[in-house]
Amino acid sequence: MLQCLATLTLAFLFNSHALAQTSAEEAPPSPVAPAPVKQKLTKPLNFLVTDHEVKVKNPLLQYDLKKTDGKSLEIGSEVFDNESFTAKLEGGTLNFKWNSRLIETGEITIIDEQGNELWNFEATTAGAASFSDLSSSKAPRWQNGSAFRFCLRSDIGNGFTSMCTQLYAVEIKGTDIQLGLARSTGSARIILQNEEKKLSGAEEVTVGSPVQFLATLSSNASYEFLSEPHPLLIKDLVVSEKSKDAVTVTAVAPRPINLESELIEGISYNKFTKILGFENTMHLRPDLWRGDVKIKDAKIVLPGKSGGAFSYELEITDPPEAKDRRFVSEKVISGTYRSKEKIVVSDSEGNAQDWEFEVPKEFGLNTVSLEVPGKKMTHKPYLEIYRGSAGQASLRLTGISSASGFLILSEGHVAYWFNDIAGLDSYYFSKQRWGVSARYFFSLNKLPASTEDQTSDIDLKTMDFDLRYRLNPGLWEKDETVGLIAAYESLQFGTYSIPKMGVGAFWARSMPRSIDYWFSKLPFMNYPKWLDMEFIQYVSSLDSKFNLGSDYVLNFHGKVLWTPTFFGEAGFGVKSYYFESATTGEGAKLTTFFGTVGLGVNF
């Protein structure tokens, strides 16, 4: 009977998957079917930004050192001058202040006129720092009458940003130290991509290519960076509710320098999670910013990846309005196992319709859109939805250690998650809640076992079937979850054959950031990693001839996804076998520790 049940289960899983693959991969979204329903949905869909509505020009490096005759530099919407970075010696303490929009934190150094470093100090707070240990061995190695500059440098990624003050001089009389500006004049100049340029200009640069820039003021103060421009990734654009002459832009961080904006966290973590380093490491949502931009002469200035400032000019025509917005449920799915989905969408007046669309790209993010007529052109509200794999199968090798000896088992495992049950769209009952799994173990060697009368070697075989329910909907290997387990195990322990029922719980998520950091130092582990943990307590024997004691399994399991379909896995845990004959009291009590390695595929 168990073989028949296993055959039917596997046949159903593979047939369900085959049915999910029948739709054409690149089929266009289905039209929205009219539905006579009034339903107030509250989650707005973003508008897909097309070239017809917005043209984003290549980034510009705009600078002006000419307007002030070399006394200050305008770059993007920021200004660098003699007050952008200053140092003062007050009451025996060396105090620094700087424009944290140009550089947030970094290393402060003292550089003499010959280019020698006299001192360095790490500034960890934005915009200000102090050093008071001037009589120790860590104090600056300056001499009476020497001239030097203070420099602040921040290294980020493959680039850097630095700024240096005009010349300072120090006067030392015994323990008294006086610090002040030295007389110094120079020629203002601009160096861009290692070539001297005019003092004012706008150079078109390329996203993904590093830009080298150096500006020296007439006072010899300098500002320099080597940095790549960020791409301007606009996720939504609509006419502002505050002014018809502006649009509200939502885009991927970093936040703009020239606009007031709010930060929208992609994933919000509490302080405890951040302290532990338990942030997610798979399917991360980027931070966004939202702010208003004037339609006429629209410009957004973003910081570079390692510093600097780059301007993006926009041509905006016929942007969508709030009345064109479409809405979905706050509980709308963010992923699916199927190649075709259906959700309910409504307009701003609550007129709801069914929306069917194709999800062609497996193991990737799909963008599906509607067409909504505007004043002059059609706008496209859109939804981003990830399509994952519902099933997985793997072969494993398990080593078991117990007081009786060491046992090696071969294991086959298959699991499947259902997108829904019988087509029902119930959020709590069926939508991406249920999964099944089956395992078969058999020993490759025999385990020594003893009774009062004799010692013999026994085989160990088990067949497990689990039914699982997620307490929150989502996709396996994407959305963190906890859930409940109803378990069946058929155990063959030597001459004993015991069918058991159990209950348990599981927890699954991506590997936490703090742990992933160390594992990823190994080249073969520097891939996405998924973890799960389960505990099952077997509470009853289905054969009245046997009674169960403390019979349970605690399992920790992880997998590394070398490709979306091929993975390696490993695990460890504790398994306790405890059963007795209801009539004779004979049976087995065995606590084991096990480790597992294997290879598998997602399908």
Coordinates of N, CA and C in Angstrom, one line a residue, residues 183-339:
R183 N 49.7 81.7 4.9 CA 49.5 82.4 3.6 C 49.8 81.6 2.4
S184 N 48.9 81.4 1.6 CA 49.1 80.5 0.4 C 48.2 80.9 -0.7
T185 N 48.7 81.1 -1.9 CA 47.9 81.3 -3.1 C 48.3 80.4 -4.2
G186 N 47.4 80.1 -5.0 CA 47.7 79.1 -6.1 C 46.8 79.4 -7.3
S187 N 46.8 78.6 -8.3 CA 46.0 78.7 -9.4 C 44.9 77.7 -9.4
A188 N 43.6 78.2 -9.6 CA 42.5 77.3 -9.7 C 42.6 76.4 -10.9
R189 N 42.3 75.1 -10.8 CA 42.3 74.3 -12.0 C 41.4 73.1 -11.8
I190 N 41.0 72.5 -13.0 CA 40.1 71.3 -13.0 C 40.9 70.3 -13.8
I191 N 41.0 69.1 -13.2 CA 41.5 67.9 -13.9 C 40.4 66.8 -14.0
L192 N 40.0 66.5 -15.3 CA 39.0 65.5 -15.5 C 39.5 64.4 -16.4
Q193 N 39.4 63.2 -15.9 CA 40.0 62.0 -16.6 C 41.4 62.3 -17.0
N194 N 42.1 62.8 -16.0 CA 43.6 63.1 -16.2 C 43.9 64.1 -17.2
E195 N 43.0 64.9 -17.6 CA 43.2 66.0 -18.6 C 42.7 67.3 -17.9
E196 N 43.6 68.4 -18.1 CA 43.1 69.7 -17.6 C 42.0 70.3 -18.5
K197 N 41.0 70.8 -17.8 CA 39.8 71.3 -18.5 C 39.6 72.8 -18.1
K198 N 38.6 73.4 -18.8 CA 38.2 74.7 -18.5 C 37.6 74.7 -17.1
L199 N 37.5 75.9 -16.5 CA 37.1 76.0 -15.1 C 35.6 75.8 -14.9
S200 N 34.9 75.8 -16.0 CA 33.4 75.5 -16.0 C 33.0 74.6 -17.2
G201 N 32.1 73.7 -16.9 CA 31.8 72.8 -18.0 C 30.8 71.7 -17.5
A202 N 30.3 70.9 -18.5 CA 29.4 69.8 -18.2 C 29.8 68.7 -19.2
E203 N 30.4 67.6 -18.6 CA 30.9 66.5 -19.4 C 29.9 65.3 -19.3
E204 N 29.5 64.7 -20.4 CA 28.7 63.5 -20.4 C 29.6 62.3 -20.0
V205 N 29.1 61.6 -19.1 CA 29.8 60.4 -18.6 C 28.9 59.1 -18.8
T206 N 29.5 58.0 -18.5 CA 28.8 56.7 -18.8 C 28.6 55.9 -17.5
V207 N 27.4 55.5 -17.3 CA 27.1 54.6 -16.2 C 28.0 53.3 -16.3
G208 N 28.6 53.0 -15.2 CA 29.5 51.8 -15.2 C 30.9 52.1 -15.4
S209 N 31.3 53.3 -15.9 CA 32.7 53.6 -16.1 C 33.1 54.6 -15.1
P210 N 34.3 54.4 -14.5 CA 34.8 55.3 -13.4 C 35.2 56.7 -14.0
V211 N 34.9 57.7 -13.2 CA 35.2 59.1 -13.5 C 36.2 59.7 -12.5
Q212 N 37.3 60.2 -13.1 CA 38.3 60.8 -12.2 C 38.2 62.3 -12.3
F213 N 38.1 63.0 -11.1 CA 37.9 64.5 -11.1 C 38.7 65.1 -10.0
L214 N 39.4 66.2 -10.3 CA 40.1 66.9 -9.3 C 39.9 68.4 -9.5
A215 N 39.5 69.1 -8.4 CA 39.3 70.6 -8.5 C 40.2 71.2 -7.4
T216 N 41.0 72.2 -7.8 CA 41.9 72.9 -6.8 C 41.5 74.3 -6.8
L217 N 41.1 74.8 -5.6 CA 40.7 76.2 -5.5 C 42.0 77.1 -5.5
S218 N 41.7 78.4 -5.6 CA 42.8 79.4 -5.6 C 43.6 79.4 -4.3
S219 N 42.9 78.9 -3.2 CA 43.5 78.8 -1.9 C 44.3 77.6 -1.7
N220 N 44.4 76.7 -2.7 CA 45.0 75.4 -2.7 C 44.2 74.3 -2.0
A221 N 43.0 74.6 -1.5 CA 42.1 73.6 -1.0 C 41.7 72.8 -2.2
S222 N 41.4 71.5 -2.0 CA 41.1 70.6 -3.2 C 40.0 69.6 -2.8
Y223 N 39.3 69.2 -3.9 CA 38.3 68.2 -3.8 C 38.5 67.2 -5.0
E224 N 38.5 65.9 -4.7 CA 38.9 64.9 -5.7 C 38.0 63.7 -5.5
F225 N 37.7 63.0 -6.6 CA 37.1 61.7 -6.4 C 37.4 60.8 -7.7
L226 N 37.2 59.5 -7.4 CA 37.2 58.5 -8.5 C 36.0 57.7 -8.2
S227 N 35.0 57.8 -9.1 CA 33.7 57.2 -8.8 C 32.9 56.9 -10.1
E228 N 32.0 55.9 -10.0 CA 31.1 55.6 -11.1 C 29.8 56.2 -10.8
P229 N 29.1 56.7 -11.9 CA 27.7 57.1 -11.7 C 26.8 55.9 -11.4
H230 N 25.8 56.1 -10.5 CA 24.7 55.2 -10.4 C 23.8 55.3 -11.6
P231 N 23.1 54.2 -12.0 CA 22.0 54.3 -12.9 C 20.8 54.9 -12.2
L232 N 20.1 55.8 -12.9 CA 18.8 56.3 -12.4 C 17.7 55.4 -12.8
L233 N 17.3 54.6 -11.8 CA 16.2 53.5 -12.0 C 14.9 54.0 -11.5
I234 N 14.1 54.6 -12.3 CA 12.8 55.1 -11.9 C 11.7 54.0 -11.8
K235 N 11.1 53.8 -10.7 CA 10.1 52.7 -10.5 C 8.7 53.2 -10.6
D236 N 8.5 54.5 -10.5 CA 7.2 55.1 -10.6 C 7.2 56.6 -10.9
L237 N 6.3 57.1 -11.6 CA 6.2 58.5 -11.9 C 4.8 58.9 -12.2
V238 N 4.3 59.9 -11.4 CA 2.9 60.4 -11.6 C 2.9 61.9 -11.2
V239 N 1.9 62.5 -11.8 CA 1.7 64.0 -11.5 C 1.5 64.2 -10.0
S240 N 2.3 65.1 -9.5 CA 2.3 65.4 -8.1 C 0.9 65.8 -7.6
E241 N 0.5 65.4 -6.4 CA -0.7 65.9 -5.8 C -0.5 67.3 -5.2
K242 N 0.7 67.8 -5.1 CA 1.0 69.1 -4.5 C 1.0 70.2 -5.6
S243 N 1.4 69.8 -6.8 CA 1.5 70.8 -7.9 C 1.4 70.1 -9.3
K244 N 0.5 70.6 -10.1 CA 0.4 70.0 -11.5 C 1.6 70.3 -12.3
D245 N 2.5 71.1 -11.9 CA 3.7 71.4 -12.6 C 4.9 70.6 -12.2
A246 N 4.6 69.5 -11.4 CA 5.7 68.7 -10.9 C 5.2 67.2 -11.0
V247 N 6.1 66.3 -10.9 CA 5.8 64.9 -10.9 C 6.4 64.3 -9.6
T248 N 5.8 63.3 -9.0 CA 6.3 62.6 -7.9 C 7.1 61.4 -8.5
V249 N 8.4 61.3 -8.2 CA 9.2 60.3 -8.7 C 9.6 59.3 -7.6
T250 N 9.5 58.0 -7.9 CA 10.0 57.0 -7.0 C 11.1 56.2 -7.7
A251 N 12.2 56.1 -7.1 CA 13.4 55.5 -7.8 C 14.2 54.8 -6.8
V252 N 15.1 54.0 -7.4 CA 16.0 53.2 -6.5 C 17.1 54.1 -5.9
A253 N 17.4 53.8 -4.6 CA 18.4 54.6 -3.9 C 19.7 54.5 -4.6
P254 N 20.6 55.5 -4.5 CA 20.7 56.5 -3.4 C 19.8 57.7 -3.6
R255 N 19.5 58.4 -2.5 CA 18.6 59.5 -2.6 C 19.3 60.7 -3.3
P256 N 18.5 61.5 -4.0 CA 19.1 62.7 -4.7 C 19.7 63.7 -3.8
I257 N 20.7 64.4 -4.3 CA 21.3 65.5 -3.5 C 20.5 66.8 -3.6
N258 N 19.8 67.0 -4.8 CA 19.2 68.3 -5.0 C 17.7 68.4 -4.7
L259 N 17.2 67.3 -4.1 CA 15.7 67.3 -3.9 C 15.4 66.8 -2.4
E260 N 14.3 67.3 -1.9 CA 13.8 66.8 -0.7 C 13.1 65.5 -1.0
S261 N 13.5 64.4 -0.3 CA 12.9 63.1 -0.6 C 12.8 62.3 0.7
E262 N 11.9 61.3 0.6 CA 11.8 60.4 1.7 C 12.4 59.0 1.3
L263 N 13.0 58.3 2.3 CA 13.5 57.0 2.0 C 12.5 55.9 2.3
I264 N 12.3 55.0 1.4 CA 11.4 53.9 1.5 C 12.3 52.6 1.6
E265 N 12.3 52.0 2.8 CA 13.2 50.8 3.0 C 12.6 49.6 2.2
G266 N 13.5 48.9 1.5 CA 13.1 47.7 0.8 C 12.6 46.7 1.7
I267 N 13.4 46.4 2.8 CA 13.1 45.5 3.8 C 13.4 46.2 5.1
S268 N 12.5 46.3 6.0 CA 12.7 46.9 7.3 C 13.1 45.9 8.4
Y269 N 14.2 46.1 9.1 CA 14.6 45.3 10.1 C 14.6 46.0 11.5
N270 N 14.3 45.3 12.6 CA 14.4 45.9 13.9 C 15.9 45.9 14.3
K271 N 16.1 46.6 15.4 CA 17.5 46.8 15.9 C 18.1 45.5 16.3
F272 N 17.3 44.6 16.9 CA 17.8 43.3 17.4 C 18.3 42.5 16.2
T273 N 17.5 42.5 15.1 CA 17.9 41.7 13.9 C 19.2 42.2 13.3
K274 N 19.4 43.6 13.3 CA 20.6 44.2 12.8 C 21.8 43.9 13.7
I275 N 21.6 43.9 15.0 CA 22.7 43.6 15.9 C 23.2 42.1 15.7
L276 N 22.3 41.2 15.5 CA 22.6 39.8 15.3 C 23.1 39.5 13.9
G277 N 22.9 40.5 13.0 CA 23.3 40.3 11.6 C 22.4 39.3 10.9
F278 N 21.1 39.2 11.2 CA 20.2 38.2 10.7 C 19.4 38.8 9.5
E279 N 19.9 39.8 8.8 CA 19.2 40.3 7.6 C 19.2 39.2 6.5
N280 N 18.3 39.3 5.6 CA 18.2 38.3 4.5 C 19.3 38.5 3.5
T281 N 19.6 37.4 2.8 CA 20.6 37.5 1.8 C 20.2 37.0 0.4
M282 N 18.9 36.7 0.2 CA 18.3 36.3 -1.0 C 17.1 37.1 -1.4
H283 N 16.9 37.4 -2.7 CA 15.7 38.1 -3.2 C 15.5 39.4 -2.4
L284 N 16.6 40.2 -2.3 CA 16.5 41.5 -1.6 C 15.8 42.5 -2.4
R285 N 14.9 43.3 -1.7 CA 14.3 44.4 -2.3 C 15.1 45.7 -2.1
P286 N 15.4 46.5 -3.1 CA 16.2 47.7 -2.9 C 15.5 48.8 -2.2
D287 N 16.3 49.6 -1.5 CA 15.7 50.8 -0.9 C 15.3 51.8 -2.0
L288 N 14.2 52.5 -1.8 CA 13.7 53.5 -2.8 C 13.7 54.9 -2.2
W289 N 13.6 55.9 -3.0 CA 13.4 57.2 -2.5 C 12.2 57.8 -3.3
R290 N 11.5 58.8 -2.7 CA 10.4 59.4 -3.4 C 10.4 60.9 -3.1
G291 N 10.3 61.7 -4.2 CA 10.3 63.1 -4.1 C 9.7 63.8 -5.4
D292 N 9.4 65.1 -5.2 CA 8.8 65.8 -6.3 C 9.9 66.5 -7.2
V293 N 9.7 66.4 -8.5 CA 10.6 67.0 -9.5 C 9.8 67.9 -10.4
K294 N 10.2 69.1 -10.7 CA 9.5 70.0 -11.6 C 9.6 69.4 -13.0
I295 N 8.4 69.5 -13.7 CA 8.4 68.9 -15.1 C 9.3 69.7 -16.0
K296 N 9.2 71.0 -15.9 CA 10.1 71.8 -16.8 C 11.5 71.8 -16.3
D297 N 12.4 71.6 -17.2 CA 13.9 71.5 -16.9 C 14.1 70.6 -15.8
A298 N 13.5 69.4 -15.8 CA 13.7 68.4 -14.8 C 15.1 67.9 -14.7
K299 N 15.6 67.9 -13.4 CA 17.0 67.4 -13.2 C 17.0 66.7 -11.8
I300 N 17.7 65.6 -11.8 CA 18.0 64.8 -10.6 C 19.5 64.7 -10.4
V301 N 20.0 65.0 -9.3 CA 21.4 64.9 -9.0 C 21.6 63.8 -8.0
L302 N 22.4 62.8 -8.4 CA 22.7 61.6 -7.5 C 24.2 61.6 -7.1
P303 N 24.5 61.1 -5.9 CA 25.9 60.9 -5.6 C 26.4 59.7 -6.4
G304 N 27.7 59.6 -6.6 CA 28.3 58.5 -7.3 C 28.5 57.3 -6.3
K305 N 28.9 56.2 -6.9 CA 29.1 55.0 -6.0 C 30.2 55.2 -5.0
S306 N 31.2 56.0 -5.3 CA 32.3 56.3 -4.3 C 32.4 57.7 -4.0
G307 N 31.4 58.5 -4.4 CA 31.4 60.0 -4.1 C 31.2 60.7 -5.4
G308 N 31.3 62.1 -5.2 CA 31.0 62.9 -6.4 C 29.6 63.2 -6.6
A309 N 29.2 63.8 -7.6 CA 27.8 64.2 -7.9 C 27.6 64.2 -9.4
F310 N 26.5 63.5 -9.8 CA 26.2 63.4 -11.3 C 24.7 63.8 -11.5
S311 N 24.5 64.6 -12.6 CA 23.2 65.2 -12.9 C 22.6 64.4 -14.0
Y312 N 21.3 64.1 -13.8 CA 20.5 63.4 -14.8 C 19.3 64.3 -15.3
E313 N 19.3 64.7 -16.5 CA 18.3 65.6 -17.0 C 17.2 64.7 -17.6
L314 N 15.9 65.1 -17.4 CA 14.8 64.4 -17.8 C 13.9 65.2 -18.8
E315 N 13.4 64.6 -19.8 CA 12.3 65.1 -20.6 C 11.0 64.4 -20.3
I316 N 10.1 65.1 -19.8 CA 8.8 64.5 -19.3 C 7.7 65.1 -20.1
T317 N 6.9 64.1 -20.7 CA 5.7 64.5 -21.5 C 4.5 63.6 -21.1
D318 N 3.4 64.2 -20.9 CA 2.1 63.5 -20.6 C 2.3 62.4 -19.5
P319 N 2.7 62.8 -18.3 CA 2.9 61.8 -17.3 C 1.5 61.4 -16.8
P320 N 1.4 60.2 -16.3 CA 0.1 59.7 -15.8 C -0.3 60.5 -14.5
E321 N -1.6 60.5 -14.3 CA -2.2 61.2 -13.2 C -2.7 60.2 -12.1
A322 N -3.1 60.7 -10.9 CA -3.5 59.8 -9.9 C -4.8 59.1 -10.2
K323 N -5.6 59.7 -11.0 CA -6.9 59.0 -11.4 C -6.6 57.8 -12.4
D324 N -5.4 57.8 -13.0 CA -5.1 56.6 -13.8 C -4.5 55.4 -13.0
R325 N -4.3 55.6 -11.7 CA -3.7 54.6 -10.9 C -4.6 53.4 -10.8
R326 N -4.0 52.2 -10.7 CA -4.8 51.0 -10.5 C -4.3 50.4 -9.1
F327 N -5.2 49.6 -8.5 CA -4.9 49.1 -7.2 C -5.1 47.6 -7.1
V328 N -4.4 47.0 -6.2 CA -4.6 45.6 -5.9 C -4.7 45.4 -4.4
S329 N -4.9 44.2 -4.0 CA -5.1 43.9 -2.5 C -3.7 44.0 -1.8
E330 N -3.7 44.4 -0.6 CA -2.5 44.5 0.2 C -1.9 43.1 0.4
K331 N -2.7 42.0 0.2 CA -2.2 40.7 0.3 C -1.9 40.1 -1.0
V332 N -1.7 40.9 -2.0 CA -1.4 40.4 -3.4 C -0.1 39.6 -3.3
I333 N 0.0 38.5 -4.1 CA 1.2 37.7 -4.1 C 2.4 38.4 -4.8
S334 N 3.6 38.1 -4.3 CA 4.8 38.7 -4.9 C 5.5 37.6 -5.7
G335 N 5.0 36.4 -5.7 CA 5.6 35.3 -6.4 C 4.6 34.2 -6.8
T336 N 5.0 33.3 -7.6 CA 4.1 32.3 -8.0 C 5.0 31.1 -8.5
Y337 N 4.3 29.9 -8.5 CA 5.0 28.7 -9.0 C 4.4 28.4 -10.4
R338 N 3.5 29.2 -10.9 CA 2.8 28.9 -12.2 C 3.2 29.9 -13.3
S339 N 3.0 29.4 -14.5 CA 3.3 30.3 -15.7 C 2.1 31.2 -16.0

